[in-house]
Each structure stands twice: as C-alpha cells, then as structure tokens.
C-alpha cells in the first residue's frame, strides 16, 4: 500500500476543458465533493455561457473561456462583478489549458479538443484524457509529445482507465493482450436490417451509460469501441492483435489484461464515469468517490459475447484503420463525425454511418498522401481533407439503397 499522507494534504490546482459537458459535469461533481483538496484554475465551454459562468462563480475559477467568439460579450456580462478573467475563441480555450494547473481534464468533444490538450501536455501537466479523438487523430505523436514534456497522461475513458489500473500488475514483456469491454449498446440483439433503419431516438437510448449525444450514437454503432481500440493502441503502445473487444452487456468489468502466466487482471465498478475520473483526480492516491458501491450479488451474473462485426462494421473498420496507420485513424474519426452529424440531421440512415466511413477511408487510401503525422497541424489537415471527402461522398451514400 502507498503512503498517502504527503499528497493528501496538498491543494492541487485543476482545469476542466469542456466543463459543461457530460464528463465535465461528472468532474465538477467530484470537485464539489472535495473543495478543500482542489482549486479551480480555468474552465471552458463552447457555447453554453450560462452554465460556464455559473460553474466559474461557484468554484471561484481564475479564468473562463468560451469557444464561440460571438459569445464573449455575454460571458463578460455573466461574470460582471467577479474577478474571473475571461476569453473567447479557440485561442482562449488553448490559453485555459496552458495556464498553470497541476491537473487538467481534457473533455472537449471531438477533434477540437486536440490543440487544447496538447497545450496542457506541452507544459508537463497531469492530463486526464477523456477526449479520445486526441489519440485517434494524433496518436502518431501525442504520446511522444507527452513523454518529451514529462506530462502524465491519465486515461479517463472507463475501459482505458481499467487497463491503466490492471497493467500495473505486470510488465510489458509479460503482457499477452488487453481486453476492453463493450455494452453492445441498444442494438446488440437487433437484426442488421433493423439496425439499418434505427431512429435517432432509438440510438440515443443507451442501456447502461448516460453520456453526451455524439458518444451515445457512437456506442450504438460500436464506432465508439472502434475509437477505443485505436485509443488503447496509442495509449499503451499495443499492436491491433494485442487488443480484443468483448461484449459485456452489464458494463461491470471495464477492461482486463492477460499476462503470460495466464493471470487476467480486471477492473470492476458500476457504470458511472465518476469512478474512472475519480481515479484520475486522485492519482497516484485514491480519493473517496460518491458512486454507488458494486453489489455483485445483486447483479447476479456477468455475461460475455464475441462482438459481431457484421452487425457492427464500424469495429472492423477501426481495426483496418489502425493496421493502415499513417493518418488512417484520423480519417476514420473525421468521417465518423461527419456521418454522425448527418444522421442527427436526418440526412442519412443509421446504417449509412459505417458505409460513409468505409467509403471515405477507401477514397483516402486510394488518393491520400500517407505519411506519419508529425504535428497538430498535420493531423488537423488530414482531418479537414477527410471531412471534405466525407461531405462530398455523403449524397451518394444517402441515396444508396441497402
Ligand atoms: P459533451 O458533448 O457532453 O460535452 C462536450 C464539452 O466540450 C462541452 O463542455 C462543450 O461545450 C465543449 N465543446 C464542444 N465543442 C467544442 C469546441 N469546438 N471548442 C471548445 N469546447 C467545445 O461530451 P462528453 O462529455 O460526452 O464527451 C467529451 C469527450 O470525452 C469526448 O471526446 C468523448 O468521446 C469522451 N468520453 C466521454 C464519455 C462520457 O461518458 N460522456 C466516456 C468516455 C470518453 P458546450 O456545453 O458549451 O457545448
Ligand atoms: Mg469508454
């Protein structure tokens, strides 16, 4: 057991990027329960001025940043009479990340989270990484930059946090494979023809987790699990063959690591994002978490299934992108973001999400300049190219009969 006394007494400064989102909300909830241990340096949001200002005032943040430049005046108004500094636009979000906080939660959604997360990484902070797109889009160099700067990347995604905890039981040479679990989402038992026609309302009904809209749709398509396979590969330097996915509808075991002696270490917990976030917040110690305790007797049974690639082609595409490398995972993510936005807007059927991603990836492999990505600008440029290609392919995918 560790000796926690020294760390427990120090007040740590924290910044939450994406404070008004689902992960942000869980993080703020944990901070609310440990006011004596944490001081808030900066908070950010994209458009939700009211919620951002409310949080900034509640926590006495030193800086609040809003992504939408048109909302600066509204943010200034909302913070009038306080000593909280504020800013707007991408540069202000980056400034929030660059300000001196010991610990940063990177929970902006989408590829927009990359530059701010890098700003925190480059100054050697402890970065709790919820934004998986950082690794999916920029895995070629993200972890290297962190290593160079001495930043500590703490995986906040539940499966990766589980692996992070279990990996401590052995060393790299002893590792055989990791297993990340998937609930299977709302369409786990649906026939492919029904999944094809699924509505937005049906896709948003996740059986276990309460999350933001984009990731909930990604869970229904299992694109989220695909993104997580890629995330695990970059985070822990694993080959695609060392990462398995297991469907586990109860979402109690989040990740497992198999070692050479055939021991399998697993992390368990109720499906509540405050558990992995609390682990990141307390690390290397553990804080007292507010989540429900795990009652296995009440749950009764834990079941497992092999994922069905025919039902969930997004998972197959993620492995393909990972094997292709050199920007392919960036393309996979960008095309998926375009596809999900089109699905939400009612422009394509649910089943067309994976078809658009596959068509964009194939198009990029045929015509793209495939060299390793070296910088955020490289990653963002591949991301833009892929988005444009996906948007151009969208009408024909939308029309295609299945
Ligand atoms: P939400 O959509 O709930 O929240 C996103 C947050 O980012 C909000 O604060 C939003 O501000 C802000 N934001 C969105 N776009 C921008 C932008 N362009 N510039 C600056 N800020 C922006 O997302 P989640 O909390 O669900 O997810 C956040 C990240 O964590 C994602 O990468 C997701 O994949 C990952 N993740 C989420 C999990 C979950 O349980 N929710 C689990 C594991 C990983 P505003 O409110 O003003 O729009
Ligand atoms: Mg996850």
XYZ file of C-alpha atoms and ligand atoms in Angstrom:
451
model
C 0.000 0.000 0.000
C 1.172 3.528 -0.727
C 1.815 6.130 1.918
C -0.732 8.814 1.057
C -0.081 11.351 3.780
C 2.073 13.862 1.897
C -0.108 14.055 -1.214
C -3.385 14.172 0.696
C -2.520 17.460 2.405
C -1.568 19.488 -0.708
C -4.168 21.599 -2.553
C -3.946 20.899 -6.286
C -4.924 23.345 -8.994
C -7.170 21.922 -11.703
C -8.541 22.997 -15.070
C -11.546 21.436 -16.769
C -11.734 21.731 -20.570
C -15.318 21.003 -21.592
C -16.651 21.725 -18.102
C -20.278 21.979 -19.269
C -20.408 18.554 -20.923
C -21.211 15.139 -19.551
C -17.625 14.360 -18.447
C -17.222 17.953 -17.298
C -20.325 17.597 -15.166
C -19.028 14.401 -13.510
C -15.661 16.080 -12.912
C -17.238 19.167 -11.352
C -19.350 16.897 -9.170
C -16.203 15.210 -7.827
C -14.521 18.585 -7.282
C -17.628 19.797 -5.440
C -17.178 16.928 -3.006
C -13.516 17.728 -2.314
C -13.356 21.540 -2.195
C -10.541 21.513 0.372
C -8.230 19.481 -1.899
C -8.661 21.243 -5.264
C -8.598 24.826 -6.528
C -10.050 25.592 -9.975
C -7.720 27.489 -12.301
C -9.728 27.524 -15.552
C -12.998 26.227 -17.000
C -14.104 26.120 -20.642
C -17.212 25.525 -22.745
C -18.167 26.036 -26.371
C -21.459 27.908 -26.408
C -23.138 27.406 -23.063
C -22.287 30.754 -21.434
C -24.816 30.434 -18.661
C -23.591 27.060 -17.368
C -19.937 28.094 -17.730
C -20.405 31.340 -15.807
C -22.379 29.548 -13.108
C -19.618 26.973 -12.601
C -16.862 29.598 -12.745
C -18.581 31.566 -9.987
C -19.403 28.509 -7.887
C -15.789 27.301 -7.949
C -14.084 30.716 -7.929
C -12.215 29.901 -11.147
C -9.485 32.331 -12.180
C -10.256 32.081 -15.912
C -13.258 31.089 -18.012
C -13.080 30.549 -21.779
C -15.896 30.124 -24.277
C -15.163 28.566 -27.677
C -17.671 30.618 -29.663
C -16.115 34.081 -30.217
C -19.568 35.623 -30.642
C -20.348 34.797 -27.011
C -17.577 36.871 -25.421
C -19.818 39.816 -24.558
C -22.392 37.511 -22.989
C -19.690 35.800 -20.919
C -18.310 39.163 -19.772
C -21.825 40.216 -18.744
C -22.407 36.973 -16.879
C -19.131 37.385 -14.982
C -19.526 41.105 -14.284
C -18.723 41.989 -10.696
C -16.421 38.994 -10.218
C -12.632 38.852 -10.525
C -12.800 35.998 -13.032
C -10.868 36.727 -16.218
C -12.392 35.510 -19.447
C -11.705 34.982 -23.134
C -13.319 33.549 -26.252
C -12.377 31.570 -29.333
C -10.030 28.653 -29.866
C -7.056 30.662 -28.596
C -8.816 31.262 -25.267
C -9.505 27.528 -24.857
C -5.817 26.888 -25.528
C -4.878 29.622 -23.072
C -7.043 27.942 -20.433
C -5.137 24.695 -20.982
C -1.784 26.459 -20.913
C -2.401 28.222 -17.605
C -0.590 26.691 -14.656
C -2.815 23.951 -13.275
C -1.362 20.737 -11.886
C -4.147 18.633 -13.353
C -6.211 19.142 -16.498
C -9.332 17.287 -17.546
C -9.376 17.154 -21.371
C -13.089 16.692 -22.052
C -13.829 18.864 -25.067
C -15.693 16.680 -27.540
C -14.327 15.912 -30.990
C -11.140 16.852 -32.821
C -11.491 20.410 -31.453
C -10.037 19.014 -28.221
C -6.632 18.260 -29.727
C -4.846 21.625 -29.595
C -6.018 22.476 -26.066
C -4.964 19.034 -24.798
C -1.558 19.465 -26.426
C -1.167 22.839 -24.713
C -1.596 21.105 -21.346
C 0.659 18.207 -22.377
C 3.439 20.520 -23.575
C 3.790 22.168 -20.188
C 4.144 18.780 -18.490
C 0.820 18.744 -16.624
C -1.069 15.678 -15.444
C -3.703 15.323 -18.139
C -6.809 13.240 -17.560
C -7.692 12.324 -21.110
C -11.383 11.797 -21.831
C -11.147 13.176 -25.363
C -10.249 10.014 -27.258
C -10.017 11.958 -30.519
C -6.623 13.309 -29.329
C -5.201 9.832 -29.672
C -7.299 8.705 -32.614
C -6.403 11.799 -34.662
C -2.892 12.411 -33.444
C -1.716 9.140 -31.935
C 1.381 9.222 -34.128
C 2.880 11.934 -31.971
C 0.593 12.700 -28.994
C 2.162 10.236 -26.554
C 5.668 11.153 -27.711
C 4.984 14.831 -27.017
C 3.727 13.871 -23.547
C 6.851 11.834 -22.869
C 9.114 14.623 -24.047
C 7.385 17.200 -21.838
C 7.179 14.862 -18.833
C 3.367 15.049 -18.891
C 1.449 12.284 -17.201
C -1.447 11.006 -19.303
C -4.178 9.555 -17.113
C -6.799 7.678 -19.141
C -10.282 8.847 -18.132
C -12.176 6.698 -20.622
C -13.525 3.887 -18.435
C -12.034 0.987 -20.417
C -8.605 2.585 -20.658
C -8.667 3.605 -17.052
C -9.400 -0.050 -16.239
C -6.418 -1.152 -18.349
C -4.216 1.512 -16.738
C -5.090 0.102 -13.321
C -4.673 -3.544 -14.355
C -1.434 -3.028 -16.291
C 0.357 -2.269 -13.035
C 0.227 -5.994 -12.216
C 2.962 -6.941 -14.684
C 5.450 -5.534 -17.157
C 5.363 -5.072 -20.929
C 7.211 -8.321 -21.694
C 4.707 -10.266 -19.593
C 1.646 -8.786 -21.295
C -0.201 -11.071 -23.713
C -3.229 -8.968 -24.601
C -5.716 -6.471 -23.278
C -9.481 -6.814 -23.477
C -11.826 -3.849 -23.495
C -15.481 -4.485 -22.883
C -18.459 -3.048 -24.728
C -22.058 -2.989 -23.548
C -23.175 -3.706 -27.108
C -25.428 -0.633 -26.955
C -29.156 -0.579 -27.685
C -28.849 -2.624 -30.916
C -26.833 -5.547 -29.565
C -29.545 -8.081 -30.346
C -31.173 -6.324 -33.298
C -31.190 -7.785 -36.812
C -28.876 -5.888 -39.197
C -31.859 -4.801 -41.321
C -33.465 -3.179 -38.279
C -30.189 -1.514 -37.231
C -30.040 -0.023 -40.736
C -33.362 1.774 -40.134
C -32.818 2.717 -36.458
C -34.024 6.190 -35.492
C -32.133 8.882 -33.591
C -34.355 8.346 -30.584
C -33.553 4.616 -30.566
C -29.824 5.269 -30.978
C -29.845 7.652 -28.022
C -31.256 5.037 -25.631
C -28.070 3.616 -24.139
C -28.843 0.715 -21.811
C -26.180 1.491 -19.148
C -24.304 4.762 -19.547
C -25.517 8.349 -19.517
C -23.243 10.314 -21.895
C -23.122 13.143 -24.467
C -25.112 12.738 -27.717
C -22.227 12.012 -30.095
C -20.648 9.286 -27.959
C -24.069 7.725 -27.292
C -24.647 7.340 -31.038
C -21.088 6.008 -31.399
C -21.922 3.428 -28.735
C -24.991 2.300 -30.663
C -22.908 1.834 -33.844
C -19.938 0.483 -31.829
C -17.840 3.131 -33.579
C -17.042 4.194 -30.021
C -15.481 0.803 -29.332
C -13.543 1.148 -32.579
C -12.264 4.543 -31.446
C -11.342 2.936 -28.128
C -9.370 0.131 -29.786
C -7.349 2.826 -31.565
C -7.079 4.822 -28.339
C -5.744 1.775 -26.462
C -3.207 1.077 -29.173
C -1.643 4.551 -28.976
C -2.048 4.970 -25.234
C -0.311 1.730 -24.279
C 1.781 1.087 -27.447
C -0.125 -2.088 -28.337
C -0.495 -3.712 -31.751
C -4.045 -4.331 -33.056
C -3.541 -8.058 -32.384
C -2.932 -7.343 -28.708
C -6.335 -5.665 -28.266
C -9.551 -7.661 -28.037
C -13.108 -6.463 -27.573
C -15.647 -8.435 -25.584
C -19.326 -7.574 -25.429
C -20.372 -7.477 -21.787
C -23.943 -6.154 -21.510
C -23.806 -5.429 -17.763
C -20.860 -2.961 -18.102
C -19.351 -4.001 -14.771
C -15.923 -5.197 -15.954
C -14.449 -2.335 -17.985
C -11.109 -3.753 -19.053
C -8.826 -6.741 -18.486
C -5.175 -7.534 -19.006
C -3.929 -11.039 -19.673
C -0.360 -11.829 -18.634
C 1.970 -14.620 -19.718
C 1.231 -16.783 -16.658
C -2.469 -16.656 -17.796
C -3.478 -14.431 -14.931
C -6.133 -11.996 -16.090
C -6.445 -8.766 -14.097
C -9.748 -6.908 -14.367
C -11.113 -3.638 -13.055
C -14.768 -3.651 -11.981
C -17.188 -0.930 -10.981
C -20.714 0.319 -11.528
C -21.151 2.096 -14.889
C -20.519 5.602 -13.582
C -17.890 7.831 -15.198
C -17.157 9.411 -11.829
C -15.257 6.225 -10.919
C -12.527 6.452 -13.600
C -12.485 10.258 -13.283
C -12.025 9.946 -9.506
C -9.114 7.597 -10.161
C -7.510 10.203 -12.436
C -8.219 13.010 -9.988
C -6.711 11.231 -7.023
C -3.846 9.504 -8.815
C -1.396 8.299 -7.564
C -3.608 8.231 -4.481
C -7.277 7.370 -4.222
C -9.985 9.783 -3.175
C -13.325 8.913 -1.601
C -15.779 8.567 -4.504
C -19.523 9.322 -4.394
C -20.531 6.499 -6.772
C -22.657 3.537 -5.786
C -20.726 0.583 -4.425
C -20.612 -2.535 -6.556
C -23.027 -5.205 -5.392
C -22.208 -8.299 -7.427
C -24.703 -10.497 -5.573
C -27.486 -8.135 -6.631
C -26.254 -8.083 -10.232
C -26.203 -11.871 -10.169
C -24.398 -12.655 -13.380
C -21.837 -11.201 -15.713
C -22.099 -12.380 -19.322
C -19.828 -12.051 -22.342
C -20.147 -12.354 -26.130
C -17.839 -12.009 -29.088
C -18.679 -8.784 -30.985
C -20.472 -9.280 -34.292
C -18.515 -7.436 -36.993
C -21.363 -7.930 -39.495
C -23.798 -6.116 -37.221
C -21.239 -3.514 -36.250
C -18.959 -2.874 -39.246
C -17.532 0.223 -37.535
C -15.472 -2.002 -35.277
C -13.960 -3.854 -38.250
C -13.163 -0.504 -39.891
C -11.363 0.709 -36.768
C -9.030 -2.307 -36.820
C -8.447 -1.700 -40.543
C -7.624 1.958 -39.923
C -5.212 1.014 -37.139
C -3.457 -1.521 -39.354
C -3.237 1.021 -42.192
C -1.804 3.694 -39.851
C -0.294 6.990 -41.017
C -3.371 9.151 -40.756
C -5.966 6.440 -41.449
C -7.318 6.614 -37.900
C -7.648 10.404 -38.316
C -9.700 9.780 -41.451
C -11.797 7.150 -39.661
C -12.644 9.630 -36.907
C -13.330 12.612 -39.181
C -15.601 10.606 -41.478
C -17.467 9.252 -38.483
C -18.012 12.772 -37.092
C -19.447 13.865 -40.451
C -21.597 10.738 -40.652
C -22.988 11.119 -37.128
C -23.811 14.798 -37.738
C -25.599 13.777 -40.971
C -27.518 11.071 -39.106
C -28.571 13.540 -36.387
C -29.683 15.968 -39.115
C -31.799 13.222 -40.693
C -29.731 13.145 -43.894
C -28.631 9.513 -43.689
C -29.891 6.299 -42.175
C -28.165 4.828 -39.151
C -26.751 2.005 -41.278
C -25.134 4.517 -43.626
C -22.801 5.824 -40.902
C -20.372 2.920 -41.329
C -20.772 2.966 -45.130
C -19.753 6.620 -45.263
C -16.736 5.948 -43.037
C -15.670 2.998 -45.198
C -16.115 4.937 -48.458
C -14.087 7.870 -47.077
C -11.305 5.589 -45.838
C -11.119 3.758 -49.181
C -11.099 7.042 -51.071
C -8.290 8.377 -48.879
C -6.225 5.185 -49.192
C -6.548 5.407 -52.984
C -5.669 9.070 -53.282
C -4.160 10.228 -49.983
C -0.646 11.258 -49.064
C 0.124 8.642 -46.447
C 2.992 9.798 -44.283
C 3.227 9.786 -40.492
C 1.633 12.790 -38.809
C 4.195 14.952 -37.017
C 2.169 17.838 -35.601
C -1.298 19.025 -34.647
C -1.424 20.947 -37.933
C -0.661 17.722 -39.875
C -3.445 15.915 -38.032
C -5.875 18.791 -38.478
C -5.081 18.998 -42.185
C -5.781 15.254 -42.698
C -8.912 15.719 -40.573
C -10.102 18.559 -42.871
C -9.372 16.640 -46.059
C -11.290 13.650 -44.708
C -14.250 15.783 -43.626
C -14.458 17.343 -47.081
C -14.242 13.933 -48.758
C -16.898 12.534 -46.429
C -19.160 15.520 -47.133
C -18.656 15.034 -50.887
C -19.452 11.315 -50.654
C -22.459 11.883 -48.432
C -25.142 12.405 -51.131
C -24.323 9.149 -52.939
C -24.194 7.190 -49.666
C -27.505 8.720 -48.623
C -29.121 7.644 -51.880
C -27.712 4.122 -51.963
C -30.378 1.517 -51.322
C -29.404 -1.271 -48.922
P -20.421 16.600 -24.334
O -20.934 16.852 -25.694
O -21.374 16.284 -23.245
O -19.545 17.874 -23.841
C -18.547 18.449 -24.628
C -17.899 19.626 -23.938
O -16.955 20.235 -24.838
C -18.872 20.741 -23.559
O -18.364 21.447 -22.466
C -18.852 21.634 -24.810
O -19.276 22.945 -24.544
C -17.373 21.561 -25.166
N -17.108 21.741 -26.598
C -17.704 21.130 -27.634
N -17.194 21.542 -28.820
C -16.226 22.440 -28.504
C -15.359 23.238 -29.285
N -15.366 23.194 -30.628
N -14.492 24.049 -28.644
C -14.473 24.114 -27.289
N -15.281 23.389 -26.490
C -16.156 22.566 -27.094
O -19.332 15.461 -24.486
P -18.888 14.346 -23.427
O -18.636 14.965 -22.102
O -19.802 13.192 -23.522
O -17.511 13.857 -24.053
C -16.321 14.624 -24.003
C -15.170 13.772 -24.502
O -14.999 12.681 -23.602
C -15.406 13.144 -25.886
O -14.202 13.095 -26.572
C -15.894 11.728 -25.559
O -15.568 10.808 -26.571
C -15.109 11.444 -24.301
N -15.713 10.461 -23.413
C -16.962 10.672 -22.904
C -17.555 9.748 -22.069
C -18.887 10.005 -21.444
O -19.313 9.205 -20.597
N -19.589 11.066 -21.763
C -16.884 8.475 -21.733
C -15.541 8.383 -22.269
C -14.995 9.331 -23.088
P -20.857 23.375 -24.612
O -21.532 22.684 -23.462
O -20.841 24.843 -24.433
O -21.366 22.928 -25.948
Mg -15.342 4.216 -22.977
